[in-house]
PDB file of C-alpha atoms in Angstrom:
ATOM      1  CA  MET A   1      15.949 -22.504  -5.947  1.00  0.00           C
ATOM      2  CA  GLU A   2      14.461 -20.651  -8.840  1.00  0.00           C
ATOM      3  CA  PHE A   3      14.655 -21.339 -12.567  1.00  0.00           C
ATOM      4  CA  CYS A   4      14.616 -18.804 -15.382  1.00  0.00           C
ATOM      5  CA  ASP A   5      11.269 -18.311 -17.127  1.00  0.00           C
ATOM      6  CA  ASP A   6      13.035 -17.561 -20.424  1.00  0.00           C
ATOM      7  CA  CYS A   7      15.807 -20.193 -20.746  1.00  0.00           C
ATOM      8  CA  GLY A   8      15.229 -22.603 -17.835  1.00  0.00           C
ATOM      9  CA  SER A   9      18.666 -22.095 -16.254  1.00  0.00           C
ATOM     10  CA  MET A  10      19.118 -21.960 -12.494  1.00  0.00           C
ATOM     11  CA  MET A  11      18.951 -18.410 -11.136  1.00  0.00           C
ATOM     12  CA  LYS A  12      20.950 -16.742  -8.345  1.00  0.00           C
ATOM     13  CA  THR A  13      19.853 -14.130  -5.849  1.00  0.00           C
ATOM     14  CA  GLU A  14      21.280 -10.630  -5.785  1.00  0.00           C
ATOM     15  CA  GLY A  15      19.611  -8.347  -3.288  1.00  0.00           C
ATOM     16  CA  ASP A  16      15.857  -8.428  -3.871  1.00  0.00           C
ATOM     17  CA  GLU A  17      16.070 -10.017  -7.350  1.00  0.00           C
ATOM     18  CA  TRP A  18      16.580 -13.400  -8.951  1.00  0.00           C
ATOM     19  CA  ILE A  19      19.087 -13.119 -11.827  1.00  0.00           C
ATOM     20  CA  CYS A  20      19.744 -15.689 -14.560  1.00  0.00           C
ATOM     21  CA  GLY A  21      23.469 -16.143 -15.193  1.00  0.00           C
ATOM     22  CA  SER A  22      22.819 -17.475 -18.711  1.00  0.00           C
ATOM     23  CA  CYS A  23      20.459 -14.979 -20.329  1.00  0.00           C
ATOM     24  CA  GLY A  24      20.297 -12.109 -17.800  1.00  0.00           C
ATOM     25  CA  PHE A  25      16.545 -12.409 -17.111  1.00  0.00           C
ATOM     26  CA  THR A  26      15.563 -10.907 -13.729  1.00  0.00           C
ATOM     27  CA  LYS A  27      12.508 -11.103 -11.503  1.00  0.00           C
ATOM     28  CA  ILE A  28      11.614  -9.821  -8.042  1.00  0.00           C
ATOM     29  CA  ARG A  29      12.045 -12.251  -5.124  1.00  0.00           C
ATOM     30  CA  ASP A  30       8.871 -13.508  -3.411  1.00  0.00           C
ATOM     31  CA  GLU A  31       9.545 -13.912   0.344  1.00  0.00           C
ATOM     32  CA  ALA A  32       6.457 -16.091   0.947  1.00  0.00           C
ATOM     33  CA  LYS A  33       7.412 -18.479  -1.873  1.00  0.00           C
ATOM     34  CA  GLU A  34      11.046 -18.669  -0.674  1.00  0.00           C
ATOM     35  CA  ALA A  35       9.964 -19.446   2.893  1.00  0.00           C
ATOM     36  CA  ALA A  36       8.197 -22.561   1.601  1.00  0.00           C
ATOM     37  CA  MET A  37      11.311 -23.811  -0.243  1.00  0.00           C
ATOM     38  CA  VAL A  38      13.236 -26.733   1.258  1.00  0.00           C
ATOM     39  CA  THR A  39      16.946 -26.038   1.624  1.00  0.00           C
ATOM     40  CA  THR A  40      19.863 -28.247   2.565  1.00  0.00           C
ATOM     41  CA  GLU A  41      20.536 -25.875   5.469  1.00  0.00           C
ATOM     42  CA  GLY A  42      17.208 -26.806   7.049  1.00  0.00           C
ATOM     43  CA  GLN A  43      17.720 -30.557   6.756  1.00  0.00           C
ATOM     44  CA  THR A  44      19.305 -32.736   9.428  1.00  0.00           C
ATOM     45  CA  GLU A  45      21.546 -35.750   8.868  1.00  0.00           C
ATOM     46  CA  SER A  46      19.960 -39.081   9.580  1.00  0.00           C
ATOM     47  CA  GLU A  47      21.733 -41.745  11.576  1.00  0.00           C
ATOM     48  CA  ILE A  48      23.908 -44.098   9.502  1.00  0.00           C
ATOM     49  CA  VAL A  49      22.806 -47.688   9.951  1.00  0.00           C
ATOM     50  CA  ASP A  50      25.341 -50.498   9.428  1.00  0.00           C
ATOM     51  CA  ILE A  51      23.622 -53.318   7.548  1.00  0.00           C
ATOM     52  CA  SER A  52      26.779 -55.229   6.613  1.00  0.00           C
ATOM     53  CA  ASP A  53      25.776 -58.163   8.874  1.00  0.00           C
ATOM     54  CA  ALA A  54      22.143 -58.174   7.761  1.00  0.00           C
ATOM     55  CA  GLU A  55      20.765 -61.562   6.723  1.00  0.00           C
ATOM     56  CA  ASP A  56      18.754 -60.198   3.778  1.00  0.00           C
ATOM     57  CA  GLN A  57      20.908 -57.953   1.607  1.00  0.00           C
ATOM     58  CA  GLY A  58      17.897 -56.564  -0.251  1.00  0.00           C
ATOM     59  CA  LEU A  59      19.302 -57.775  -3.565  1.00  0.00           C
ATOM     60  CA  PRO A  60      17.583 -60.086  -6.026  1.00  0.00           C
ATOM     61  CA  THR A  61      18.727 -63.710  -6.152  1.00  0.00           C
ATOM     62  CA  THR A  62      19.355 -65.999  -9.084  1.00  0.00           C
ATOM     63  CA  ASN A  63      20.708 -69.448  -9.918  1.00  0.00           C
ATOM     64  CA  ALA A  64      24.482 -69.091 -10.109  1.00  0.00           C
ATOM     65  CA  ALA A  65      27.185 -71.570  -9.108  1.00  0.00           C
ATOM     66  CA  CYS A  66      29.582 -70.157  -6.515  1.00  0.00           C
ATOM     67  CA  PRO A  67      33.202 -70.911  -7.511  1.00  0.00           C
ATOM     68  CA  GLU A  68      34.184 -71.228  -3.823  1.00  0.00           C
ATOM     69  CA  CYS A  69      31.540 -73.475  -2.219  1.00  0.00           C
ATOM     70  CA  ASP A  70      29.446 -74.766  -5.166  1.00  0.00           C
ATOM     71  CA  ASN A  71      26.242 -73.245  -3.727  1.00  0.00           C
ATOM     72  CA  ASP A  72      23.742 -72.659  -6.546  1.00  0.00           C
ATOM     73  CA  ARG A  73      22.107 -69.386  -5.327  1.00  0.00           C
ATOM     74  CA  ALA A  74      23.568 -65.882  -5.335  1.00  0.00           C
ATOM     75  CA  HIS A  75      22.480 -62.288  -4.867  1.00  0.00           C
ATOM     76  CA  TRP A  76      23.299 -60.103  -7.859  1.00  0.00           C
ATOM     77  CA  TYR A  77      23.585 -56.425  -8.831  1.00  0.00           C
ATOM     78  CA  MET A  78      24.741 -54.411 -11.827  1.00  0.00           C
ATOM     79  CA  GLN A  79      27.420 -51.701 -11.693  1.00  0.00           C
ATOM     80  CA  GLN A  80      28.968 -49.399 -14.286  1.00  0.00           C
ATOM     81  CA  ILE A  81      32.742 -49.858 -13.928  1.00  0.00           C
ATOM     82  CA  ARG A  82      33.981 -48.858 -17.388  1.00  0.00           C
ATOM     83  CA  ALA A  83      33.179 -45.973 -19.720  1.00  0.00           C
ATOM     84  CA  ALA A  84      29.559 -44.891 -20.062  1.00  0.00           C
ATOM     85  CA  ASP A  85      29.321 -46.402 -23.552  1.00  0.00           C
ATOM     86  CA  GLU A  86      30.349 -49.841 -22.209  1.00  0.00           C
ATOM     87  CA  SER A  87      27.838 -52.286 -20.767  1.00  0.00           C
ATOM     88  CA  GLU A  88      27.399 -52.707 -17.018  1.00  0.00           C
ATOM     89  CA  THR A  89      29.080 -55.566 -15.155  1.00  0.00           C
ATOM     90  CA  ARG A  90      26.966 -58.024 -13.160  1.00  0.00           C
ATOM     91  CA  PHE A  91      28.297 -58.947  -9.724  1.00  0.00           C
ATOM     92  CA  PHE A  92      27.265 -61.987  -7.657  1.00  0.00           C
ATOM     93  CA  ILE A  93      27.431 -62.619  -3.892  1.00  0.00           C
ATOM     94  CA  CYS A  94      27.011 -66.217  -2.749  1.00  0.00           C
ATOM     95  CA  THR A  95      24.041 -66.685  -0.391  1.00  0.00           C
ATOM     96  CA  GLU A  96      26.038 -69.241   1.660  1.00  0.00           C
ATOM     97  CA  CYS A  97      29.698 -68.150   1.940  1.00  0.00           C
ATOM     98  CA  GLU A  98      29.270 -64.527   0.726  1.00  0.00           C
ATOM     99  CA  HIS A  99      32.049 -64.942  -1.861  1.00  0.00           C
ATOM    100  CA  LYS A 100      31.847 -62.131  -4.423  1.00  0.00           C
ATOM    101  CA  TRP A 101      32.601 -62.514  -8.119  1.00  0.00           C
ATOM    102  CA  ARG A 102      31.634 -60.896 -11.378  1.00  0.00           C
ATOM    103  CA  GLU A 103      30.001 -62.392 -14.431  1.00  0.00           C
ATOM    104  CA  ASP A 104      33.077 -62.292 -16.691  1.00  0.00           C
ATOM    105  CA  ASP A 105      35.365 -64.003 -14.091  1.00  0.00           C
ATOM    106  CA  HIS A 106      36.354 -67.525 -15.107  1.00  0.00           C
TER     107      HIS A 106
END
């Protein structure tokens, strides 16, 4: 991938040149530099590992009363579920029964 020296936009290749679609700036392609670039074509997929039954969920824990089993510890995470100008919602997962609830649930 190459970026325009003039405007910073991403450039495309056409023949032996890089051409900026925004401002029209062109420069000659450098084969040695392009050979060193990492492309998605050269990458391999890694194996998908199922961690759904893992003991440690990798999430931080806090004091929170589970509405299902009254346990006082829960993992938590934040997630944007509304518009970008709205605040994130905090979700909890009980460390005992794995019940999931969100902060504004009553």
